[in-house]
Amino acid sequence: MENEPLIDDAMKSELAALYQTADRHYHGLPHIEAMLALAAEHRHLLDDPEAVEAAIWFHDAVYDSRAKDNEAKSAVLAESKLSGRTNPARLARILAMINATATHQLPPLEDEDAASDAALFLDMDLAILGADPNRFDAYEKAVRREYGWVEEPMWRAGRAAVLTSFLARAHIFHTQSFRDRFEARARENLVRSLQVLQGQPQQSPRQT
């Protein structure tokens, strides 16, 4: 039904339960709440805040650190839950945002407003990279716990490759507002984390 909210309280409770399983050390409810707070802060920049909220709620709904299709499965779940609550075009843009979290590259959306919302959504998901050093370090430890089954040498190599790929981008964040706020700190955090992974001497993190 078009007049129903995309994400009602019952659905939020259902999704919240998925995010509170014991194996979620970072990709849990606090991550969703942090993104929702950023969405509220940037609501004036969003064309369809409710669609972005839906993408936030569903983007990590399926999460298995051993799997490589979590984003696709999360999108399938979103499609099954949201079909009938909105029109196909709006649902498609929600699914595009969810699937884009697999690479954090902008999805191919022709509508400029939808593309702008997707850019902000992806930046919200990566905002933790630009957090203060203590929060970033806690994030890194939490992700490592989610991949506790991976042996240390393989973890170091794989994680270093991920962080290096972000550093190699011209911009980690897609939007100017997030670049201004988080880009410099994110690069400092990633370089410092790489030094740890590669056993190099660390630079002192900026304390401001």
Short mmCIF file of C-alpha atoms in Angstrom, two decimals:
data_model
loop_
_atom_site.label_atom_id
_atom_site.label_comp_id
_atom_site.label_asym_id
_atom_site.label_seq_id
_atom_site.Cartn_x
_atom_site.Cartn_y
_atom_site.Cartn_z
CA MET A 1 0.00 0.00 0.00
CA GLU A 2 1.37 3.38 -1.02
CA ASN A 3 0.19 5.15 2.13
CA GLU A 4 2.00 2.75 4.45
CA PRO A 5 5.41 3.78 5.75
CA LEU A 6 8.25 2.00 4.02
CA ILE A 7 9.68 0.85 7.33
CA ASP A 8 7.09 0.60 10.09
CA ASP A 9 7.81 -0.21 13.73
CA ALA A 10 7.11 -3.92 13.28
CA MET A 11 9.60 -4.16 10.44
CA LYS A 12 12.19 -2.17 12.39
CA SER A 13 11.85 -4.64 15.27
CA GLU A 14 12.22 -7.56 12.89
CA LEU A 15 15.32 -6.08 11.30
CA ALA A 16 16.79 -4.97 14.63
CA ALA A 17 16.72 -8.61 15.74
CA LEU A 18 18.87 -9.57 12.73
CA TYR A 19 21.39 -6.91 13.66
CA GLN A 20 21.71 -8.10 17.24
CA THR A 21 22.99 -11.63 16.67
CA ALA A 22 26.14 -12.62 18.54
CA ASP A 23 28.40 -12.70 15.47
CA ARG A 24 27.90 -9.01 14.65
CA HIS A 25 30.65 -7.07 16.32
CA TYR A 26 30.58 -4.08 13.97
CA HIS A 27 27.80 -4.71 11.43
CA GLY A 28 25.16 -4.55 14.12
CA LEU A 29 22.47 -2.21 15.37
CA PRO A 30 24.87 0.56 16.51
CA HIS A 31 26.12 0.83 12.91
CA ILE A 32 22.55 1.22 11.67
CA GLU A 33 21.76 3.78 14.36
CA ALA A 34 24.89 5.77 13.46
CA MET A 35 23.86 5.85 9.81
CA LEU A 36 20.30 6.85 10.70
CA ALA A 37 21.71 9.72 12.77
CA LEU A 38 23.77 10.88 9.79
CA ALA A 39 20.72 10.58 7.55
CA ALA A 40 18.76 12.77 9.95
CA GLU A 41 21.61 15.29 10.03
CA HIS A 42 21.71 15.43 6.23
CA ARG A 43 17.98 15.13 5.67
CA HIS A 44 17.86 18.55 4.02
CA LEU A 45 20.17 17.23 1.29
CA LEU A 46 18.15 14.07 0.60
CA ASP A 47 15.58 13.86 -2.17
CA ASP A 48 13.86 10.80 -0.64
CA PRO A 49 14.86 10.46 3.03
CA GLU A 50 12.49 7.53 3.59
CA ALA A 51 14.05 5.54 0.73
CA VAL A 52 17.51 6.19 2.17
CA GLU A 53 16.29 5.09 5.59
CA ALA A 54 15.00 1.87 4.06
CA ALA A 55 18.35 1.24 2.37
CA ILE A 56 20.11 1.83 5.69
CA TRP A 57 17.90 -0.64 7.52
CA PHE A 58 18.31 -3.37 4.91
CA HIS A 59 21.86 -2.96 3.58
CA ASP A 60 23.49 -5.31 6.12
CA ALA A 61 20.39 -7.30 7.05
CA VAL A 62 22.07 -10.44 5.72
CA TYR A 63 25.63 -10.65 7.00
CA ASP A 64 27.89 -13.70 6.99
CA SER A 65 31.61 -12.94 6.98
CA ARG A 66 32.25 -16.21 5.13
CA ALA A 67 29.92 -15.27 2.26
CA LYS A 68 30.52 -13.01 -0.73
CA ASP A 69 26.89 -12.27 -1.61
CA ASN A 70 25.61 -10.54 1.52
CA GLU A 71 24.66 -7.36 -0.30
CA ALA A 72 22.74 -9.22 -3.00
CA LYS A 73 20.91 -11.29 -0.40
CA SER A 74 20.12 -8.17 1.63
CA ALA A 75 18.66 -6.60 -1.52
CA VAL A 76 16.54 -9.69 -2.14
CA LEU A 77 15.23 -9.49 1.41
CA ALA A 78 14.44 -5.80 0.97
CA GLU A 79 12.59 -6.51 -2.26
CA SER A 80 10.49 -9.20 -0.61
CA LYS A 81 9.63 -7.00 2.37
CA LEU A 82 9.05 -3.72 0.54
CA SER A 83 7.22 -4.88 -2.57
CA GLY A 84 3.69 -3.50 -2.41
CA ARG A 85 4.72 -0.72 -0.03
CA THR A 86 6.03 1.53 -2.79
CA ASN A 87 6.25 1.83 -6.56
CA PRO A 88 8.72 -0.24 -8.62
CA ALA A 89 10.93 2.74 -9.54
CA ARG A 90 11.38 3.76 -5.92
CA LEU A 91 12.03 0.18 -4.88
CA ALA A 92 14.64 -0.13 -7.63
CA ARG A 93 16.59 2.85 -6.32
CA ILE A 94 16.55 1.35 -2.81
CA LEU A 95 17.86 -1.96 -4.13
CA ALA A 96 20.52 -0.14 -6.17
CA MET A 97 21.79 1.59 -3.01
CA ILE A 98 21.94 -1.70 -1.10
CA ASN A 99 23.77 -3.53 -3.89
CA ALA A 100 26.23 -0.63 -4.24
CA THR A 101 27.61 -1.31 -0.75
CA ALA A 102 29.41 -4.33 -2.23
CA THR A 103 31.91 -2.02 -3.94
CA HIS A 104 31.02 1.44 -2.61
CA GLN A 105 31.02 2.69 -6.18
CA LEU A 106 28.10 4.83 -7.31
CA PRO A 107 25.31 2.75 -8.85
CA PRO A 108 24.20 3.52 -12.42
CA LEU A 109 21.16 5.67 -11.65
CA GLU A 110 19.96 7.98 -14.41
CA ASP A 111 17.86 10.12 -12.06
CA GLU A 112 20.11 12.82 -10.63
CA ASP A 113 18.22 13.01 -7.33
CA ALA A 114 18.43 9.25 -6.87
CA ALA A 115 22.15 9.33 -7.68
CA SER A 116 22.71 12.13 -5.16
CA ASP A 117 20.89 10.17 -2.46
CA ALA A 118 22.96 7.08 -3.28
CA ALA A 119 26.18 9.08 -2.95
CA LEU A 120 25.18 10.36 0.47
CA PHE A 121 24.05 6.89 1.56
CA LEU A 122 27.37 5.31 0.59
CA ASP A 123 29.26 8.08 2.38
CA MET A 124 27.21 7.51 5.53
CA ASP A 125 28.18 3.84 5.42
CA LEU A 126 31.90 4.72 5.27
CA ALA A 127 31.83 7.62 7.74
CA ILE A 128 33.46 5.37 10.38
CA LEU A 129 36.68 5.53 8.34
CA GLY A 130 36.91 9.21 9.23
CA ALA A 131 36.11 8.79 12.90
CA ASP A 132 38.48 9.87 15.66
CA PRO A 133 41.40 7.42 16.10
CA ASN A 134 39.95 5.62 19.12
CA ARG A 135 36.62 4.98 17.42
CA PHE A 136 38.34 3.89 14.24
CA ASP A 137 40.59 1.48 16.14
CA ALA A 138 37.55 0.00 17.90
CA TYR A 139 35.91 -0.45 14.48
CA GLU A 140 38.99 -2.24 13.14
CA LYS A 141 39.04 -4.59 16.14
CA ALA A 142 35.32 -5.28 15.77
CA VAL A 143 35.67 -6.17 12.09
CA ARG A 144 38.60 -8.45 12.96
CA ARG A 145 36.36 -10.28 15.45
CA GLU A 146 33.76 -10.79 12.73
CA TYR A 147 36.49 -12.46 10.69
CA GLY A 148 37.89 -14.41 13.63
CA TRP A 149 37.89 -17.59 11.56
CA VAL A 150 40.51 -16.12 9.19
CA GLU A 151 44.13 -16.92 10.09
CA GLU A 152 46.23 -13.87 10.91
CA PRO A 153 48.55 -13.83 7.85
CA MET A 154 45.58 -14.15 5.50
CA TRP A 155 43.66 -11.49 7.42
CA ARG A 156 46.55 -9.03 7.28
CA ALA A 157 46.98 -9.50 3.54
CA GLY A 158 43.27 -9.31 2.77
CA ARG A 159 42.56 -6.34 5.00
CA ALA A 160 45.60 -4.47 3.71
CA ALA A 161 44.32 -4.97 0.16
CA VAL A 162 40.92 -3.52 1.10
CA LEU A 163 42.40 -0.48 2.81
CA THR A 164 44.87 0.09 -0.01
CA SER A 165 42.04 0.06 -2.53
CA PHE A 166 40.28 2.85 -0.65
CA LEU A 167 43.49 4.89 -0.39
CA ALA A 168 44.06 4.49 -4.13
CA ARG A 169 40.81 6.26 -4.95
CA ALA A 170 40.90 9.91 -5.89
CA HIS A 171 38.28 10.41 -3.17
CA ILE A 172 37.09 7.97 -0.52
CA PHE A 173 33.84 9.91 -0.17
CA HIS A 174 31.53 10.77 -3.05
CA THR A 175 30.05 14.02 -1.72
CA GLN A 176 31.78 17.28 -0.96
CA SER A 177 30.19 17.56 2.48
CA PHE A 178 31.61 14.21 3.59
CA ARG A 179 34.97 14.92 1.97
CA ASP A 180 35.26 18.16 3.89
CA ARG A 181 34.35 16.47 7.14
CA PHE A 182 35.93 13.01 6.93
CA GLU A 183 38.38 12.59 4.02
CA ALA A 184 41.60 13.78 5.67
CA ARG A 185 41.02 11.85 8.90
CA ALA A 186 39.96 8.75 6.96
CA ARG A 187 43.21 8.73 5.03
CA GLU A 188 45.21 9.17 8.24
CA ASN A 189 43.34 6.26 9.83
CA LEU A 190 43.78 3.98 6.84
CA VAL A 191 47.51 4.71 6.55
CA ARG A 192 47.96 4.04 10.26
CA SER A 193 45.99 0.80 10.06
CA LEU A 194 48.06 -0.33 7.09
CA GLN A 195 51.24 0.30 9.06
CA VAL A 196 49.93 -1.99 11.81
CA LEU A 197 48.90 -4.69 9.35
CA GLN A 198 52.27 -4.55 7.63
CA GLY A 199 54.29 -4.37 10.84
CA GLN A 200 55.66 -0.90 10.13
CA PRO A 201 56.41 1.77 12.74
CA GLN A 202 53.29 3.80 13.42
CA GLN A 203 52.84 7.51 13.11
CA SER A 204 51.16 9.12 16.10
CA PRO A 205 47.46 9.72 15.36
CA ARG A 206 46.26 13.31 15.29
CA GLN A 207 44.54 14.04 18.59
CA THR A 208 42.30 16.92 17.51
#
